[in-house]
Amino acid sequence: MSDLTRMTAVEIAAKVAGGEVSAEEVTRAHLDRIAAVDGKVHAFLHVDADGAVEAARAVDAKRARGESLGPLAGVPVAVKDVITTRGVPTTAGSKILEGWRPPYDATVVERLRDAGTVILGKTNMDEFAMGSSTEYSAYGATNNPWDLGRIPGGSGGGSAAAIAAFEAPLAIGTDTGGSIRQPGAVTGTVGSKPTYGGTSRYGLIAFSSSLDTPGPCARTVLDAALLHEVIAGHDWRDSTSIPQPVPPVVEAARLGLTGDLTGMRLGLVTQFDGEGAEPGVMAAFRDALAALTKLGAEIVDVSCPHFEYALPAYYLIAPSEASSNLARFDGVRYGLRVGDDGNRSLEEVMSLTREAGFGPEVKRRIMLGTYALSSGYYDAYYGQAQKVRTLITQDFNAAFEQVDVLVAPTTPFVAFPFGSRTSDPYQMYLADLFTIPTNLYGGPGISVPCGLSEGLPVGFQIMAPTMADDRMYRVAAALESAVGTLTPPSLEG
Amino acid sequence: MTTTTLPTYEAAVAGFEPVIGLETHVELGTNTKMFCGCPTDFGGEPNTRVCPVCLGLPGSLPVANKAAIEATIRIGLALNCSIATWCRFARKNYFYPDMPKDFQISQYDEPLCVDGYLDVEVDGKTVRIGIERVHLEEDTGKTLHVGGATGRIHGATESLVDYNRAGIPLVEIVTKPVPGIGALAPEVARAYVTELRDVLRGLGVSDVRMEEGSLRCDVNTSLNRPGEEWGTRTETKNVNSLRSVERAVRSEIIRQASVLEAGGRIIQETRHFSEETGDTRPGRSKETATDYRYFPEPDLVPLAPDAEWVATLKAALPEPPRVHRKRLQDAWGLSDLDMQSVVNAGAVELIEQTVAAGATAAAARKWWLGELARRANEAGIELSAVGATPEQVAELQTLVDSGKLNDKLARVVLEGVVDGEGSPTAVMEARGLAVVSDTGALTAAVDEAIAANPDIAAKVREGKVQAAGALVGAVMKTTKGQADAKSVRDLILQRLSGS
């Protein structure tokens, strides 16, 4: 294996900028790594080798002309397949979009290109980002590099696994209920969900519009912060995008790496204390808390009484919005069309297309959402869930009057074996128990590796007030400086 | 049910009280679409004015057009509505073949403007039409059915969708039910749409062309026996001219009266108006309401129009059409009755523009309410669609005033203009219709007439001047009416007295 794939994004960018290595060499090293191990991992749905090499050459040419390069120029990035890439297949992990090549780039992709990063391809995911294990991908599951018989988390399992397997130093994920942080936790990588509206959703194929947030996946906190800065910022094409400057996350990460958290107050959510979490996960979490205390942080118990209703509220709001967002996949304009033999009605063709094109979890949520929004049930379900959402926001606001950030384990359990939860959707939904409140509130959250349980990674989650993303990066970097990064077993041989 | 069983309109309104309500959709004349930057011009090659947003491609997001919001607030203010201080767009979820996202971004329980009114004049009295709400939404695309004989879906081999219109800002103006207008219901409906159109045109927010669909009307009608509760209503969709609005209400009143008289009941349904037959036909039944699963549009932030902005817009509103008309009436020196006839003919603006182009008010009124109104009536079209422009009418009058055309020739020229032969001067020249003022030619014609009618000439010479009329007629015949009759007569008398 080439050393180039073992480097962090910061190191790669420095070597490319300094002329020690060309962006093309870096890109080819990663393409080679993908060719060598992705058969085992299956992190990618589409590798755009030609596009990547071309982008890398453009960076090398720019450097040759003496032009200045951005802080991530020449660094390879993998992009979750729910984000549109011009001319490059984008399926959202679904059969219904098989073969679709979007005619436009998402804003985050545009910003990745402008920054001179090299897009390697599109990563696997649970269909339409619905799931917590990547087992619901229509194109087959992704395997966790720590144990190929276990899930890599979801829905962004492909992005997290690509990073853990050294196929890419950086990746883009999307987080609706934990889909960046939870895969980060179970693959031993860093996954960060920015403030809702801090990164543009333009070009992100919508699952739940009021929750979806694109964000960075990386192997180190500083790498994640650098990627965060590249993709974040106001976008006029997304009306919910926040017209404010990006919080100084890179500066905060560098500050955190000095290992000093003096005066920082960390709120421990009492409602999460041990609830449904594996003892090994709680043990690693508590060790991390102790490490943070040594760095000067103060741990304060904080009560968020409505967090226990977050999961049911989420499972009404997200499917409701999804049922509407997914209506456009009717086989009429793009992607799959089934049964159009000239004898069937439009309704029959739509029905057959959806039957064949959508997987079981997507169908389940469409049905759930359609029901929750229907007249007569709206007030009892969707309306009630929105009220819970308001209460959860109030919990967060009250908590942040007492503490700087909130902390919790990212997931209640380590990576589970394939198939162990697919038969019981509720068991699967529990994987996002600790991540969902942040999505309902709209604030940022990050998962950092904090140790192992049963030989598998455990994630430590830090949540901050909206647009205070920098604060969580500081704590995350400090934790990383104390516990180090995790490296999975070799995939060779 | 056959038409022979239908009662007369008079019989229908004698037994029942009609209640009407109107829902008007207006395409705004903004430069760009409601939620993206695509142009809104009418026409264009199919699917050339589209982008990922108005095509509803996966991943695309809407961004609200501020100009459309401003136009809607101005409409609300002109209709005496309250403007919401905070409101949201909602998603209306349903499948429609030319609706790209399979939901429409509209407003539901939080419209931008509510609770206004518009006063209209019918039969010399003022009727106040309550406005329930004015809200903003996006238009759908258009479906074209090809391969069949009729252009309808039935018998077509293919359906094609043109998304150029998808996403054009659409304002919906909904009235409160209008009861207590009795037999005048059809006229009130027409007067309301006319007045509304004038208000919208005055605001400059839309080109309000019913024939191009930029103003579309749905008419709700119900009947009840005097003293009883309001009856079940039907909704007649997409009525596309002022005349049709009136006809649709009238025919629906007759139809419902006939059903009720026969002991039947009215089904709540959507109906379609036929321009050819003048009656309405059932569309889809609405007995069970469609569940649109409305919910607040999560892709858009709420609207909170700034109070100062609204106040500025209010202060800058143009004068209402009624006030404007009163001012014109005074300037033109018309009686109330004359002004009413101008209004009824839909000629206010046309006359105003003709005057602006240089004609006197009297001349403008003469042409628009005379020849042109006759042509429009014959063709069953709006006066504005008759084919002559205010500038052309003014030009015609200039030709008359300068003596190049007499009244009779001017009428012929105007026919040519209406038939699309060009400007008045062009028609006059192409057809050689100018008054013959060349005395040499006239003298020759007069001499010819005298020579051909020696008996009559002798009588005139004897002092029987009335007999000259026959000679004038003969001259007019040879000059094809292009001579000035008085000059001809003078010339004849001069020739016959001088020799």
Coordinates of C-alpha atoms in Angstrom, one line a residue, chain A:
Chain A
M1 CA 0.0 0.0 0.0
S2 CA 1.2 3.4 -0.9
D3 CA 2.1 5.8 1.9
L4 CA 0.1 8.5 0.0
T5 CA -3.2 6.9 1.1
R6 CA -2.1 6.8 4.7
M7 CA -1.6 10.6 4.9
T8 CA -4.1 13.0 6.3
A9 CA -5.7 15.6 4.0
V10 CA -3.5 18.3 5.6
E11 CA -0.4 16.4 4.8
I12 CA -1.4 15.7 1.2
A13 CA -2.3 19.3 0.6
A14 CA 1.1 20.4 2.0
K15 CA 3.0 17.9 -0.2
V16 CA 1.1 18.9 -3.3
A17 CA 1.5 22.6 -2.6
G18 CA 5.2 22.1 -1.9
G19 CA 5.7 20.1 -5.1
E20 CA 6.9 17.0 -3.3
V21 CA 4.2 15.0 -4.9
S22 CA 1.7 15.7 -7.7
A23 CA -2.0 15.7 -7.3
E24 CA -2.2 13.2 -10.1
E25 CA 0.1 10.8 -8.1
V26 CA -2.0 11.2 -5.0
T27 CA -5.2 10.6 -7.0
R28 CA -3.7 7.5 -8.8
A29 CA -2.6 6.1 -5.4
H30 CA -6.1 6.3 -4.1
L31 CA -7.6 4.9 -7.3
D32 CA -5.2 2.0 -6.9
R33 CA -6.2 1.5 -3.3
I34 CA -9.9 1.5 -4.3
A35 CA -9.1 -1.1 -7.0
A36 CA -7.3 -3.2 -4.4
V37 CA -9.7 -3.2 -1.5
D38 CA -13.1 -2.0 -2.6
G39 CA -14.1 -5.4 -3.7
K40 CA -14.1 -6.3 0.0
V41 CA -15.4 -3.0 1.3
H42 CA -17.8 -1.9 -1.4
A43 CA -17.7 1.7 -0.3
F44 CA -18.1 3.0 -3.8
L45 CA -21.1 2.8 -6.2
H46 CA -19.3 4.7 -9.0
V47 CA -15.6 5.6 -9.3
D48 CA -15.0 8.5 -11.7
A49 CA -11.3 7.7 -12.5
D50 CA -11.1 9.9 -15.6
G51 CA -12.8 12.8 -13.9
A52 CA -10.6 12.5 -10.9
V53 CA -7.3 12.4 -12.9
E54 CA -8.4 15.3 -15.0
A55 CA -9.2 17.4 -11.8
A56 CA -5.8 16.4 -10.3
R57 CA -4.0 17.4 -13.5
A58 CA -5.8 20.8 -13.4
V59 CA -4.4 21.3 -9.9
D60 CA -0.9 20.3 -11.0
A61 CA -1.2 22.7 -13.9
K62 CA -2.3 25.5 -11.7
R63 CA 0.6 24.9 -9.4
A64 CA 3.0 24.8 -12.4
R65 CA 1.7 28.3 -13.4
G66 CA 2.6 29.5 -10.0
E67 CA -1.0 30.2 -8.9
S68 CA -1.9 29.8 -5.3
L69 CA -3.7 26.7 -4.2
G70 CA -6.5 26.4 -1.6
P71 CA -5.8 24.5 1.6
L72 CA -7.2 21.2 0.3
A73 CA -6.1 21.5 -3.3
G74 CA -5.2 18.1 -4.8
V75 CA -6.8 16.2 -2.0
P76 CA -9.1 13.3 -3.0
V77 CA -12.7 13.4 -1.8
A78 CA -15.5 10.8 -2.0
V79 CA -19.1 12.0 -2.3
K80 CA -22.2 10.3 -0.9
D81 CA -24.3 9.3 -3.8
V82 CA -27.3 11.4 -2.7
I83 CA -25.5 14.5 -3.9
T84 CA -25.7 15.5 -7.5
T85 CA -22.6 15.4 -9.7
R86 CA -22.8 16.8 -13.2
G87 CA -22.7 14.0 -15.7
V88 CA -21.7 11.4 -13.1
P89 CA -24.3 8.8 -12.1
T90 CA -26.2 9.7 -8.9
T91 CA -28.7 7.2 -7.6
A92 CA -29.2 7.9 -3.9
G93 CA -28.7 4.2 -3.4
S94 CA -31.9 3.5 -5.2
K95 CA -32.9 1.4 -8.3
I96 CA -35.4 4.1 -9.1
L97 CA -32.6 6.5 -10.1
E98 CA -30.4 3.8 -11.8
G99 CA -28.5 5.3 -14.7
W100 CA -29.5 8.9 -14.0
R101 CA -26.7 11.5 -14.7
P102 CA -27.7 14.8 -13.2
P103 CA -27.3 17.8 -15.5
Y104 CA -26.0 19.9 -12.6
D105 CA -23.6 19.9 -9.7
A106 CA -24.7 20.3 -6.1
T107 CA -23.5 23.5 -4.4
V108 CA -21.2 21.5 -2.1
V109 CA -19.7 19.7 -5.2
E110 CA -19.2 23.0 -6.9
R111 CA -17.3 24.2 -3.9
L112 CA -15.3 21.1 -3.8
R113 CA -14.3 21.6 -7.4
D114 CA -13.6 25.3 -6.9
A115 CA -11.3 24.4 -4.0
G116 CA -9.3 22.1 -6.2
T117 CA -10.2 18.9 -4.4
V118 CA -10.4 15.8 -6.5
I119 CA -13.7 13.9 -6.6
L120 CA -13.0 10.2 -6.7
G121 CA -16.5 9.0 -7.1
K122 CA -19.8 8.3 -5.3
T123 CA -20.2 6.3 -2.2
N124 CA -22.7 3.7 -1.1
M125 CA -25.6 4.5 1.2
D126 CA -28.9 3.3 2.5
E127 CA -31.5 4.0 -0.2
F128 CA -32.5 7.7 -0.1
A129 CA -30.5 8.0 3.2
M130 CA -33.1 5.9 5.0
G131 CA -31.3 3.5 7.3
S132 CA -28.6 3.0 9.9
S133 CA -26.5 0.2 8.4
T134 CA -26.2 0.7 4.6
E135 CA -28.0 -2.6 4.3
Y136 CA -30.8 -0.8 2.6
S137 CA -28.7 0.2 -0.4
A138 CA -30.3 -1.2 -3.6
Y139 CA -26.8 -2.0 -4.8
G140 CA -25.6 -4.2 -1.9
A141 CA -24.3 -3.3 1.6
T142 CA -20.9 -1.8 2.4
N143 CA -18.7 -3.7 4.8
N144 CA -17.1 -2.2 7.9
P145 CA -13.3 -2.2 7.4
W146 CA -13.0 -3.2 11.1
D147 CA -14.9 -6.4 10.6
L148 CA -16.2 -7.2 7.1
G149 CA -19.1 -9.1 8.6
R150 CA -20.4 -6.0 10.3
I151 CA -22.3 -2.9 9.2
P152 CA -20.4 0.4 8.6
G153 CA -23.2 2.4 9.9
G154 CA -25.7 4.3 7.9
S155 CA -26.9 5.9 5.9
G156 CA -23.5 7.2 5.0
G157 CA -21.7 3.9 5.5
G158 CA -20.0 4.1 2.1
S159 CA -18.4 7.5 2.9
A160 CA -17.3 6.4 6.4
A161 CA -15.9 3.1 5.2
A162 CA -14.0 4.7 2.3
I163 CA -12.2 6.8 4.8
A164 CA -11.6 4.0 7.3
A165 CA -10.3 1.8 4.5
F166 CA -7.9 4.5 3.3
E167 CA -9.6 4.7 -0.1
A168 CA -10.1 8.4 0.4
P169 CA -8.8 10.9 3.1
L170 CA -12.0 12.9 3.0
A171 CA -15.7 12.3 2.1
I172 CA -18.9 14.1 2.1
G173 CA -21.9 12.7 4.0
T174 CA -25.4 13.9 4.8
D175 CA -26.9 13.8 8.2
T176 CA -30.7 13.7 8.6
G177 CA -30.9 11.8 11.9
G178 CA -27.3 10.9 12.4
S179 CA -26.1 9.6 9.1
I180 CA -22.7 11.2 9.3
R181 CA -22.0 10.8 13.0
Q182 CA -23.3 7.2 13.5
P183 CA -21.2 5.7 10.6
G184 CA -18.3 7.8 11.8
A185 CA -18.7 6.2 15.3
V186 CA -18.8 2.6 14.1
T187 CA -15.9 3.0 11.6
G188 CA -13.7 4.9 14.0
T189 CA -13.6 8.0 11.9
V190 CA -14.6 11.6 12.4
G191 CA -18.1 12.6 11.2
S192 CA -19.4 16.1 11.5
K193 CA -22.9 17.4 11.0
P194 CA -22.8 21.2 10.6
T195 CA -25.5 23.6 11.7
Y196 CA -28.6 23.1 9.6
G197 CA -28.4 25.8 7.0
G198 CA -24.7 26.1 7.4
T199 CA -24.1 24.0 4.4
S200 CA -26.2 24.2 1.3
R201 CA -28.7 21.5 0.5
Y202 CA -28.9 22.5 -3.2
G203 CA -28.2 19.4 -5.1
L204 CA -28.8 17.1 -2.2
I205 CA -31.5 14.7 -3.1
A206 CA -34.0 15.4 -0.4
F207 CA -35.0 12.9 2.2
S208 CA -36.3 15.2 4.9
S209 CA -35.8 18.8 3.9
S210 CA -36.0 20.3 7.3
L211 CA -33.4 18.0 8.7
D212 CA -30.9 17.1 5.9
T213 CA -27.5 18.5 6.3
P214 CA -24.4 17.8 4.2
G215 CA -21.1 17.6 6.2
P216 CA -17.6 16.3 6.3
C217 CA -16.2 12.8 7.0
A218 CA -12.4 12.5 7.8
R219 CA -9.8 10.6 9.8
T220 CA -8.8 13.6 11.9
V221 CA -10.7 16.5 13.4
L222 CA -8.5 19.1 11.6
D223 CA -9.2 17.4 8.2
A224 CA -12.9 17.5 8.9
A225 CA -12.7 21.2 9.9
L226 CA -10.8 22.1 6.6
L227 CA -13.4 20.2 4.6
H228 CA -16.2 21.9 6.6
E229 CA -14.8 25.3 5.7
V230 CA -14.6 24.4 2.0
I231 CA -18.2 23.3 1.7
A232 CA -20.0 25.6 4.2
G233 CA -21.3 29.1 3.7
H234 CA -24.4 30.9 2.5
D235 CA -25.9 29.8 -0.8
W236 CA -28.7 31.9 -2.4
R237 CA -30.0 28.8 -4.2
D238 CA -31.0 27.3 -0.8
S239 CA -33.5 29.5 0.9
T240 CA -32.8 27.8 4.3
S241 CA -29.1 28.5 4.0
I242 CA -28.0 30.9 6.8
P243 CA -26.6 34.2 5.5
Q244 CA -23.8 34.4 8.0
P245 CA -20.1 33.8 7.9
V246 CA -18.8 30.2 8.5
P247 CA -17.8 29.7 12.1
P248 CA -14.0 29.6 12.4
V249 CA -13.8 25.8 12.7
V250 CA -10.3 25.3 11.4
E251 CA -8.9 27.8 13.9
A252 CA -11.0 26.1 16.6
A253 CA -9.6 22.7 15.7
R254 CA -6.0 23.9 15.8
L255 CA -6.7 25.5 19.2
G256 CA -8.2 22.2 20.4
L257 CA -5.2 20.2 19.3
T258 CA -3.1 22.1 21.9
G259 CA -5.0 20.0 24.4
D260 CA -6.2 22.8 26.6
L261 CA -9.9 22.9 27.5
T262 CA -9.6 25.1 30.6
G263 CA -12.9 26.8 31.4
M264 CA -14.9 24.7 28.9
R265 CA -18.1 23.4 30.4
L266 CA -19.3 20.1 29.0
G267 CA -23.0 19.1 29.6
L268 CA -23.6 15.5 30.2
V269 CA -27.2 14.7 29.1
T270 CA -28.6 12.8 32.0
Q271 CA -31.4 11.3 29.8
F272 CA -28.7 9.5 27.7
D273 CA -26.8 8.2 30.7
G274 CA -26.7 4.5 30.1
E275 CA -30.1 4.3 28.4
G276 CA -30.1 1.4 26.1
A277 CA -26.3 1.7 25.6
E278 CA -23.9 -1.2 25.7
P279 CA -21.7 -1.3 28.8
G280 CA -18.6 -1.3 26.6
V281 CA -19.7 1.8 24.8
M282 CA -20.5 3.6 28.1
A283 CA -17.1 2.6 29.5
A284 CA -15.2 4.0 26.6
F285 CA -17.3 7.2 26.8
R286 CA -16.6 7.6 30.5
D287 CA -12.8 7.1 29.9
A288 CA -13.0 9.9 27.3
L289 CA -14.9 12.2 29.8
A290 CA -12.1 11.6 32.3
A291 CA -9.5 12.4 29.6
L292 CA -11.3 15.7 28.9
T293 CA -11.5 16.6 32.6
K294 CA -7.7 16.2 32.7
L295 CA -7.5 18.8 29.9
G296 CA -9.3 21.3 32.1
A297 CA -12.9 20.7 31.0
E298 CA -15.7 20.8 33.6
I299 CA -18.4 18.1 33.4
V300 CA -21.9 19.3 34.3
D301 CA -25.1 17.1 34.5
V302 CA -27.8 18.6 32.3
S303 CA -31.4 17.5 32.0
C304 CA -33.1 17.5 28.6
P305 CA -36.5 16.1 29.5
H306 CA -37.9 16.0 26.0
F307 CA -35.0 14.1 24.4
E308 CA -36.9 10.8 25.1
Y309 CA -39.6 11.9 22.6
A310 CA -37.0 12.8 19.9
L311 CA -37.1 9.4 18.2
P312 CA -40.9 9.1 17.8
A313 CA -41.1 12.8 16.7
Y314 CA -38.3 12.2 14.1
Y315 CA -40.1 9.1 12.8
L316 CA -43.1 11.2 12.1
I317 CA -41.4 14.3 10.7
A318 CA -38.8 12.7 8.5
P319 CA -41.1 10.2 6.8
S320 CA -43.8 12.9 6.3
E321 CA -41.4 15.1 4.4
A322 CA -40.0 12.1 2.6
S323 CA -43.4 11.0 1.4
S324 CA -43.7 14.3 -0.3
N325 CA -40.1 14.6 -1.5
L326 CA -40.2 11.2 -3.1
A327 CA -43.4 11.8 -5.0
R328 CA -41.4 12.9 -8.0
F329 CA -40.0 9.5 -8.5
D330 CA -42.9 8.3 -10.7
G331 CA -41.0 6.9 -13.7
V332 CA -42.2 9.7 -15.9
R333 CA -39.2 11.9 -16.4
Y334 CA -36.0 10.1 -15.3
G335 CA -34.6 6.9 -14.0
L336 CA -36.4 3.6 -13.9
R337 CA -39.7 3.0 -15.8
V338 CA -41.5 -0.3 -15.5
G339 CA -44.4 -1.7 -17.4
D340 CA -44.7 1.0 -20.1
D341 CA -45.8 -1.5 -22.8
G342 CA -48.4 0.8 -24.4
N343 CA -51.3 -1.1 -22.9
R344 CA -51.0 0.0 -19.3
S345 CA -52.4 3.2 -17.8
L346 CA -50.2 6.0 -16.4
E347 CA -51.2 5.0 -12.9
E348 CA -50.3 1.3 -13.5
V349 CA -46.9 2.3 -14.9
M350 CA -46.2 4.6 -11.9
S351 CA -47.3 1.9 -9.5
L352 CA -45.2 -0.8 -11.2
T353 CA -42.2 1.5 -11.3
R354 CA -42.4 2.4 -7.7
E355 CA -43.0 -1.2 -6.7
A356 CA -39.8 -2.2 -8.5
G357 CA -37.8 0.9 -7.8
F358 CA -38.2 1.5 -4.1
G359 CA -36.9 -0.8 -1.4
P360 CA -38.7 -2.0 1.7
E361 CA -37.5 0.7 4.1
V362 CA -38.3 3.5 1.6
K363 CA -41.8 2.1 1.1
R364 CA -42.3 1.8 4.8
R365 CA -41.4 5.4 5.4
I366 CA -43.5 6.7 2.4
M367 CA -46.5 4.9 3.8
L368 CA -45.8 6.1 7.3
G369 CA -45.4 9.7 6.1
T370 CA -48.5 9.6 3.9
Y371 CA -50.5 8.4 6.8
A372 CA -49.1 11.0 9.2
L373 CA -49.9 13.9 6.9
S374 CA -53.4 12.7 5.8
S375 CA -56.3 14.9 6.9
G376 CA -57.7 13.7 10.2
Y377 CA -54.3 12.5 11.4
Y378 CA -52.2 15.5 10.7
D379 CA -52.9 17.1 14.1
A380 CA -52.4 13.9 16.0
Y381 CA -49.1 13.0 14.3
Y382 CA -47.2 15.5 12.2
G383 CA -48.6 18.5 14.2
Q384 CA -47.8 16.8 17.5
A385 CA -44.3 15.9 16.3
Q386 CA -43.6 19.5 15.4
K387 CA -44.6 20.5 19.0
V388 CA -42.2 18.0 20.4
R389 CA -39.5 19.5 18.1
T390 CA -40.1 22.9 19.6
L391 CA -39.8 21.5 23.1
I392 CA -36.5 19.8 22.2
T393 CA -35.2 23.0 20.8
Q394 CA -36.2 24.7 24.1
D395 CA -34.3 21.9 26.0
F396 CA -31.2 22.7 23.9
N397 CA -31.5 26.4 24.4
A398 CA -31.9 25.9 28.2
A399 CA -28.9 23.5 28.3
F400 CA -26.7 25.9 26.4
E401 CA -27.3 28.6 29.0
Q402 CA -25.5 26.3 31.5
V403 CA -22.8 24.7 29.4
D404 CA -20.8 25.3 26.2
V405 CA -21.4 22.0 24.6
L406 CA -23.4 18.8 25.3
V407 CA -21.7 15.4 25.2
A408 CA -23.0 11.9 24.8
P409 CA -22.0 8.6 23.2
T410 CA -22.7 8.8 19.4
T411 CA -24.3 5.5 19.3
P412 CA -25.7 3.1 21.9
F413 CA -23.9 0.1 20.4
V414 CA -20.8 -0.7 18.3
A415 CA -21.1 -2.0 14.7
F416 CA -23.5 -4.9 14.7
P417 CA -23.4 -7.9 12.4
F418 CA -25.3 -7.8 9.1
G419 CA -28.9 -8.8 9.3
S420 CA -29.1 -8.6 13.0
R421 CA -31.6 -5.6 13.1
T422 CA -33.2 -5.6 9.6
S423 CA -36.0 -7.8 10.8
D424 CA -37.1 -5.3 13.4
P425 CA -37.2 -1.7 12.2
Y426 CA -37.5 -0.3 15.7
Q427 CA -34.2 -2.0 16.7
M428 CA -32.6 -0.3 13.7
Y429 CA -34.1 3.1 14.5
L430 CA -32.4 2.9 18.0
A431 CA -29.0 3.3 16.3
D432 CA -29.8 7.0 15.9
L433 CA -31.2 7.5 19.4
F434 CA -28.4 9.8 20.6
T435 CA -28.0 11.7 17.3
I436 CA -31.5 12.6 16.4
P437 CA -32.2 15.4 19.0
T438 CA -29.5 17.6 17.3
N439 CA -31.2 17.2 13.9
L440 CA -34.6 18.3 15.3
Y441 CA -32.9 21.3 17.0
G442 CA -30.8 22.2 13.9
G443 CA -27.5 22.6 15.8
P444 CA -24.1 21.0 14.9
G445 CA -22.8 17.7 16.2
I446 CA -19.6 15.8 15.7
S447 CA -18.5 12.2 16.4
V448 CA -14.9 11.5 17.3
P449 CA -13.4 8.1 18.0
C450 CA -12.8 7.7 21.7
G451 CA -11.7 4.1 22.1
L452 CA -12.7 0.5 21.5
S453 CA -15.3 -1.9 22.8
E454 CA -15.0 -5.6 21.9
G455 CA -12.4 -4.5 19.5
L456 CA -14.7 -2.2 17.6
P457 CA -14.7 1.7 17.6
V458 CA -16.8 3.8 19.9
G459 CA -17.8 7.3 19.0
F460 CA -17.9 10.3 21.3
Q461 CA -20.5 13.0 20.3
I462 CA -20.2 16.7 20.9
M463 CA -23.2 19.0 20.3
A464 CA -23.1 22.8 20.1
P465 CA -25.5 25.7 19.7
T466 CA -26.5 26.6 16.2
M467 CA -23.7 28.4 14.3
A468 CA -21.3 27.6 17.2
D469 CA -19.8 24.7 15.1
D470 CA -16.3 26.0 16.1
R471 CA -16.9 25.2 19.7
M472 CA -17.5 21.5 19.1
Y473 CA -14.4 21.3 16.8
R474 CA -12.3 22.6 19.6
V475 CA -13.5 19.9 22.1
A476 CA -13.3 17.3 19.4
A477 CA -9.7 18.1 18.5
A478 CA -8.7 18.2 22.2
L479 CA -10.2 14.7 22.7
E480 CA -8.3 13.5 19.6
S481 CA -5.1 14.9 21.0
A482 CA -5.7 12.9 24.2
V483 CA -6.9 9.6 22.8
G484 CA -5.4 9.6 19.3
T485 CA -6.9 8.2 16.1
L486 CA -7.9 4.6 15.4
T487 CA -6.6 2.4 12.6
P488 CA -8.6 -0.7 11.5
P489 CA -6.9 -4.0 10.9
S490 CA -5.2 -4.5 7.5
L491 CA -7.5 -5.4 4.6
E492 CA -4.7 -7.0 2.7
G493 CA -4.4 -10.8 2.4

